[in-house]
Short mmCIF file of N, CA and C in Angstrom, two decimals:
data_model
loop_
_atom_site.label_atom_id
_atom_site.label_comp_id
_atom_site.label_asym_id
_atom_site.label_seq_id
_atom_site.Cartn_x
_atom_site.Cartn_y
_atom_site.Cartn_z
N MET C 115 0.92 -1.37 0.10
CA MET C 115 0.07 -0.06 -0.13
C MET C 115 0.92 1.18 -0.07
N ASN C 116 0.42 2.31 -0.78
CA ASN C 116 1.45 3.51 -0.79
C ASN C 116 0.75 4.30 0.24
N TRP C 117 1.58 5.40 0.63
CA TRP C 117 1.38 6.46 1.43
C TRP C 117 0.24 7.39 1.11
N ASP C 118 0.02 7.41 -0.20
CA ASP C 118 -1.27 8.16 -0.19
C ASP C 118 -2.63 7.63 -0.16
N GLU C 119 -2.54 6.18 -0.16
CA GLU C 119 -3.76 5.31 0.46
C GLU C 119 -3.39 5.32 1.81
N VAL C 120 -2.87 5.04 2.67
CA VAL C 120 -2.34 5.09 4.13
C VAL C 120 -2.92 6.67 4.32
N LYS C 121 -2.64 7.69 3.84
CA LYS C 121 -3.04 8.61 4.37
C LYS C 121 -4.63 9.11 4.31
N GLY C 122 -4.88 8.55 3.30
CA GLY C 122 -6.65 8.46 2.95
C GLY C 122 -7.17 7.52 3.74
N LYS C 123 -6.62 6.73 4.37
CA LYS C 123 -7.42 5.79 5.16
C LYS C 123 -6.81 5.61 6.63
N TRP C 124 -6.34 6.84 6.99
CA TRP C 124 -5.40 6.90 8.18
C TRP C 124 -6.36 6.39 9.50
N THR C 125 -7.51 6.87 9.51
CA THR C 125 -8.13 6.51 10.57
C THR C 125 -8.44 4.98 10.91
N GLU C 126 -8.65 4.15 9.82
CA GLU C 126 -8.64 2.86 9.64
C GLU C 126 -7.21 2.21 9.99
N MET C 127 -6.40 2.79 9.45
CA MET C 127 -4.74 2.29 9.52
C MET C 127 -4.31 2.76 10.79
N LYS C 128 -4.98 3.38 11.76
CA LYS C 128 -4.11 4.05 13.00
C LYS C 128 -4.30 2.35 13.88
N GLY C 129 -5.32 1.53 13.94
CA GLY C 129 -5.12 0.36 14.81
C GLY C 129 -4.06 -0.80 13.95
N HIS C 130 -3.73 -0.68 12.98
CA HIS C 130 -2.79 -1.56 12.44
C HIS C 130 -1.49 -1.10 13.10
N VAL C 131 -1.16 0.48 13.18
CA VAL C 131 -0.05 1.08 13.20
C VAL C 131 0.16 0.86 14.56
N LYS C 132 -0.73 1.14 15.79
CA LYS C 132 -0.84 0.88 17.18
C LYS C 132 -0.52 -0.61 17.42
N ALA C 133 -0.79 -1.53 16.50
CA ALA C 133 -0.75 -2.92 17.02
C ALA C 133 0.89 -3.26 16.80
N GLN C 134 1.27 -2.48 15.78
CA GLN C 134 2.83 -2.73 15.47
C GLN C 134 3.86 -1.94 16.37
N TRP C 135 3.30 -0.59 16.66
CA TRP C 135 4.39 0.10 17.62
C TRP C 135 3.38 0.40 18.52
N ALA C 136 3.11 -0.43 19.63
CA ALA C 136 2.06 -0.37 21.01
C ALA C 136 2.91 1.18 21.75
N ASP C 137 4.16 1.44 21.51
CA ASP C 137 4.72 2.55 22.53
C ASP C 137 4.09 3.88 21.83
N LEU C 138 3.58 3.89 21.00
CA LEU C 138 2.89 5.11 20.24
C LEU C 138 1.47 5.47 20.80
N THR C 139 1.62 6.83 21.33
CA THR C 139 0.14 7.30 21.74
C THR C 139 -0.57 7.53 20.87
N ASP C 140 -1.75 7.79 21.14
CA ASP C 140 -2.97 8.24 20.54
C ASP C 140 -2.60 9.65 19.88
N ASP C 141 -2.21 10.74 20.72
CA ASP C 141 -1.57 11.94 20.34
C ASP C 141 -0.42 11.76 19.40
N ASP C 142 0.53 10.79 19.49
CA ASP C 142 1.51 10.33 18.41
C ASP C 142 0.80 10.11 17.19
N LEU C 143 -0.27 9.41 17.20
CA LEU C 143 -0.90 8.80 16.00
C LEU C 143 -1.74 10.02 15.20
N LEU C 144 -2.09 10.98 16.13
CA LEU C 144 -3.02 12.14 15.96
C LEU C 144 -1.99 13.42 15.19
N ALA C 145 -0.64 12.94 15.49
CA ALA C 145 0.29 14.15 14.85
C ALA C 145 0.82 13.34 13.62
N VAL C 146 0.81 12.21 13.48
CA VAL C 146 1.33 11.65 12.19
C VAL C 146 0.72 12.01 11.22
N GLU C 147 -1.01 12.00 11.21
CA GLU C 147 -1.70 12.50 10.16
C GLU C 147 -1.58 11.57 8.86
N GLY C 148 -0.87 10.11 9.19
CA GLY C 148 -0.59 9.39 7.99
C GLY C 148 0.70 9.83 7.26
N GLU C 149 1.41 10.52 7.38
CA GLU C 149 2.40 10.97 6.98
C GLU C 149 3.86 10.11 7.32
N ARG C 150 4.38 9.30 6.28
CA ARG C 150 5.65 8.52 6.39
C ARG C 150 6.45 8.86 7.38
N ASP C 151 6.92 10.51 6.89
CA ASP C 151 8.09 10.74 7.63
C ASP C 151 7.82 11.04 8.95
N LYS C 152 6.74 11.62 9.26
CA LYS C 152 6.05 11.95 10.77
C LYS C 152 6.17 10.71 11.61
N LEU C 153 5.62 9.50 10.99
CA LEU C 153 5.78 8.37 11.49
C LEU C 153 7.19 7.68 11.86
N VAL C 154 7.98 7.76 10.74
CA VAL C 154 9.34 7.53 11.16
C VAL C 154 9.91 8.04 12.27
N GLY C 155 9.69 9.20 12.57
CA GLY C 155 10.21 10.43 13.40
C GLY C 155 9.59 10.06 14.95
N LYS C 156 8.47 9.52 14.95
CA LYS C 156 7.92 9.06 16.19
C LYS C 156 8.49 7.82 16.50
N ILE C 157 8.61 6.81 15.39
CA ILE C 157 9.23 5.89 15.90
C ILE C 157 10.43 6.08 16.40
N GLN C 158 11.20 6.56 15.91
CA GLN C 158 12.72 7.23 16.64
C GLN C 158 12.51 7.43 17.86
N GLU C 159 11.72 8.71 18.03
CA GLU C 159 11.55 9.33 19.17
C GLU C 159 11.07 8.10 20.31
N ARG C 160 10.17 7.30 20.13
CA ARG C 160 9.60 6.47 21.30
C ARG C 160 10.62 5.30 21.47
N TYR C 161 11.04 4.79 20.45
CA TYR C 161 11.78 3.51 20.66
C TYR C 161 13.27 3.75 20.56
N GLY C 162 13.85 5.27 20.26
CA GLY C 162 15.28 4.93 20.60
C GLY C 162 16.23 4.50 19.51
N VAL C 163 15.49 4.47 17.98
CA VAL C 163 16.29 3.80 17.23
C VAL C 163 16.50 4.92 16.00
N THR C 164 17.50 4.45 15.34
CA THR C 164 18.02 5.36 14.13
C THR C 164 16.91 5.52 13.00
N LYS C 165 17.16 6.76 12.54
CA LYS C 165 16.18 6.81 11.38
C LYS C 165 16.17 5.88 10.42
N GLU C 166 17.32 5.17 10.26
CA GLU C 166 17.42 4.13 9.12
C GLU C 166 16.67 2.80 9.45
N GLU C 167 16.82 2.60 10.78
CA GLU C 167 16.07 1.53 11.24
C GLU C 167 14.60 1.76 11.44
N ALA C 168 14.30 3.05 11.75
CA ALA C 168 12.43 3.36 11.72
C ALA C 168 12.05 3.25 10.36
N GLN C 169 12.98 3.64 9.48
CA GLN C 169 12.51 3.70 7.93
C GLN C 169 12.59 2.20 7.52
N ARG C 170 13.23 1.48 8.06
CA ARG C 170 13.12 0.18 7.53
C ARG C 170 11.96 -0.76 8.24
N GLN C 171 11.67 -0.45 9.71
CA GLN C 171 10.46 -1.08 10.04
C GLN C 171 9.20 -0.35 9.34
N VAL C 172 9.12 0.71 9.07
CA VAL C 172 8.02 1.41 8.32
C VAL C 172 7.86 0.47 6.86
N ASP C 173 9.21 0.30 6.23
CA ASP C 173 9.21 -0.48 4.92
C ASP C 173 8.45 -1.74 4.99
N ALA C 174 9.00 -2.43 6.16
CA ALA C 174 8.34 -3.63 6.68
C ALA C 174 6.58 -3.51 6.73
N PHE C 175 6.40 -2.83 7.47
CA PHE C 175 5.05 -2.52 7.63
C PHE C 175 4.30 -2.19 6.40
N ASP C 176 4.95 -1.35 5.39
CA ASP C 176 4.09 -1.16 4.22
C ASP C 176 3.82 -2.50 3.43
N LYS C 177 4.81 -3.55 3.64
CA LYS C 177 4.78 -5.11 2.85
C LYS C 177 3.46 -5.85 3.43
N SER C 178 3.28 -5.41 4.78
CA SER C 178 2.53 -6.34 5.59
C SER C 178 1.06 -5.98 5.60
N VAL C 179 1.10 -4.61 5.11
CA VAL C 179 -0.65 -4.13 4.98
C VAL C 179 -1.03 -4.21 3.55
#
């Protein structure tokens, strides 16, 4: 699924994102607004991983949905 589709279906996708990254808060998900770069940033912040690792996780998530 591409991120234009994710952004359009963000309300539906939030549950999948929360299941994958349980440490993200509802406020985090609200701030992300379905934007890939914002999600990568929030994953970095909450999990203390590098940008590259966060991007890798989001890429894997893309393939799973």
